[in-house]
Amino acid sequence: TILDFEVMGEAIDQGVNKYDVMYYTAPRREVEELGKLFSLAGWPLTGVTITPFAFQNIFRTKWIPDYDGTAASLFIGNDFSRIDIYSRGNLIMTRGIKAGMSSVFELLVDSINDKTAQSTDGLNRDRCDKNRAREIIFSLSPDSPSLTPEDRYGLSEQEIWDMVLPALERLIRQVERTFEYFTETLGNKRVDKIYVSGVMNIYQPVVDYVG
């Protein structure tokens, strides 16, 4: 195992002067295998990092200029999500969430199939599956090909959002609880900015709900 650490600076904990230290470990074998893979491809690495530290580098190098507050990065993956919180450019908290876009797709599949089974419009529509649900959700992004109303089972964009909102709300509640723990329990300044990323680029509604 590789161990590294960084002294972040002085801190006061219940009236006692201490030092904030960030430490991290990584499986040595995984790091070495990743280095060998890139070397074989002709791109030898000078270092390896993970996403939370990559965002930290962005803050520290002022790629996001003139910002000194407390920010969060919300990554929404397929089967999990992650919240990283940064203060003055330093990563000070990270938390994994067992919820992602898969639960959104599954909820849309169930909702569409229930609606289709009860439909009396006389159209013989195929049952929705997870791949079709993914296409429908992707079509809500302006960067993705749009679908015809029939391809979306006759649903408007608002109806689709209404169907998947419960899954998004569960994720948002986890974000809110993390922020509450960060400020009320740990006594930190509130998060005043959030960056959202993930497997697809349709997160403006999520940001609106969080905001």
Short mmCIF file of C-alpha atoms in Angstrom, two decimals, residues 36-151:
data_model
loop_
_atom_site.label_atom_id
_atom_site.label_comp_id
_atom_site.label_asym_id
_atom_site.label_seq_id
_atom_site.Cartn_x
_atom_site.Cartn_y
_atom_site.Cartn_z
CA LYS A 36 2.62 -0.19 -17.04
CA LEU A 37 -0.54 0.02 -19.15
CA PHE A 38 0.11 3.62 -20.14
CA SER A 39 3.81 2.95 -20.74
CA LEU A 40 2.94 0.15 -23.17
CA ALA A 41 0.63 2.60 -24.96
CA GLY A 42 3.52 5.04 -25.34
CA TRP A 43 2.23 7.52 -22.74
CA PRO A 44 4.33 7.07 -19.58
CA LEU A 45 2.72 8.70 -16.55
CA THR A 46 4.41 11.13 -14.20
CA GLY A 47 1.66 10.64 -11.61
CA VAL A 48 -1.76 9.19 -10.90
CA THR A 49 -4.69 10.92 -9.25
CA ILE A 50 -8.39 10.32 -8.66
CA THR A 51 -11.30 12.62 -9.43
CA PRO A 52 -11.65 14.34 -6.00
CA PHE A 53 -7.98 15.37 -6.12
CA ALA A 54 -8.27 16.39 -9.77
CA PHE A 55 -10.99 18.87 -8.74
CA GLN A 56 -8.75 20.03 -5.90
CA ASN A 57 -6.02 20.75 -8.45
CA ILE A 58 -8.49 22.83 -10.47
CA PHE A 59 -9.30 24.95 -7.41
CA ARG A 60 -5.69 25.30 -6.28
CA THR A 61 -4.37 26.30 -9.70
CA LYS A 62 -7.13 28.92 -10.03
CA TRP A 63 -8.64 27.40 -13.15
CA ILE A 64 -11.85 28.53 -11.46
CA PRO A 65 -10.74 32.09 -10.69
CA ASP A 66 -11.74 34.44 -7.89
CA TYR A 67 -13.51 31.82 -5.76
CA ASP A 68 -12.59 31.32 -2.12
CA GLY A 69 -15.74 29.87 -0.59
CA THR A 70 -16.92 26.34 0.19
CA ALA A 71 -17.87 24.32 -2.89
CA ALA A 72 -19.16 20.81 -3.48
CA SER A 73 -18.74 18.49 -6.43
CA LEU A 74 -21.63 16.07 -6.98
CA PHE A 75 -20.78 13.18 -9.30
CA ILE A 76 -23.78 11.11 -10.42
CA GLY A 77 -22.71 7.74 -11.78
CA ASN A 78 -24.63 4.71 -13.00
CA ASP A 79 -24.70 2.74 -9.75
CA PHE A 80 -23.29 5.21 -7.23
CA SER A 81 -22.77 8.91 -6.66
CA ARG A 82 -20.18 10.88 -4.71
CA ILE A 83 -20.09 14.22 -2.92
CA ASP A 84 -16.76 15.99 -2.47
CA ILE A 85 -16.57 19.22 -0.45
CA TYR A 86 -13.77 21.77 -0.81
CA SER A 87 -12.89 24.75 1.36
CA ARG A 88 -10.34 27.33 0.21
CA GLY A 89 -9.30 24.92 -2.52
CA ASN A 90 -8.71 21.97 -0.18
CA LEU A 91 -10.62 18.69 -0.22
CA ILE A 92 -11.99 18.33 3.31
CA MET A 93 -14.79 15.78 2.98
CA THR A 94 -15.88 13.06 0.57
CA ARG A 95 -18.83 10.70 0.77
CA GLY A 96 -20.14 7.90 -1.45
CA ILE A 97 -23.86 7.38 -2.04
CA LYS A 98 -25.41 4.09 -3.18
CA ALA A 99 -27.70 5.77 -5.68
CA GLY A 100 -27.19 6.69 -9.30
CA MET A 101 -28.77 6.86 -12.71
CA SER A 102 -29.64 3.13 -12.72
CA SER A 103 -32.39 3.77 -10.17
CA VAL A 104 -33.69 6.59 -12.38
CA PHE A 105 -33.79 4.29 -15.42
CA GLU A 106 -35.51 1.52 -13.46
CA LEU A 107 -38.16 3.87 -12.14
CA LEU A 108 -38.86 5.17 -15.66
CA VAL A 109 -39.15 1.61 -16.99
CA ASP A 110 -41.72 0.69 -14.32
CA SER A 111 -43.69 3.91 -14.80
CA ILE A 112 -43.85 3.62 -18.59
CA ASN A 113 -44.82 -0.06 -18.56
CA ASP A 114 -47.56 0.59 -16.00
CA LYS A 115 -48.86 3.49 -18.10
CA THR A 116 -48.70 1.43 -21.32
CA ALA A 117 -50.57 -1.48 -19.73
CA GLN A 118 -53.39 0.86 -18.71
CA SER A 119 -53.46 2.76 -22.00
CA THR A 120 -56.59 2.69 -24.16
CA ASP A 121 -55.17 4.53 -27.19
CA GLY A 122 -55.07 1.31 -29.22
CA LEU A 123 -51.36 1.58 -30.05
CA ASN A 124 -49.33 -1.61 -29.80
CA ARG A 125 -46.19 -0.33 -28.08
CA ASP A 126 -43.24 -2.50 -27.05
CA ARG A 127 -42.50 -2.73 -23.37
CA CYS A 128 -39.87 -0.32 -22.17
CA ASP A 129 -36.55 -1.69 -20.96
CA LYS A 130 -33.51 -0.13 -19.30
CA ASN A 131 -31.75 0.64 -22.59
CA ARG A 132 -34.83 2.40 -23.96
CA ALA A 133 -35.20 4.32 -20.70
CA ARG A 134 -31.59 5.44 -20.98
CA GLU A 135 -32.24 6.71 -24.53
CA ILE A 136 -35.31 8.61 -23.36
CA ILE A 137 -33.44 10.26 -20.48
CA PHE A 138 -30.50 11.08 -22.76
CA SER A 139 -32.88 12.71 -25.25
CA LEU A 140 -33.70 15.37 -22.64
CA SER A 141 -30.19 16.77 -23.05
CA PRO A 142 -29.72 19.42 -25.74
CA ASP A 143 -26.44 17.66 -26.61
CA SER A 144 -28.18 14.38 -27.52
CA PRO A 145 -30.40 13.37 -30.46
CA SER A 146 -34.06 14.06 -29.77
CA LEU A 147 -36.72 11.36 -29.96
CA THR A 148 -40.16 11.49 -31.54
CA PRO A 149 -43.17 11.54 -29.17
CA GLU A 150 -43.91 7.94 -30.15
CA ASP A 151 -40.35 6.89 -29.28
#
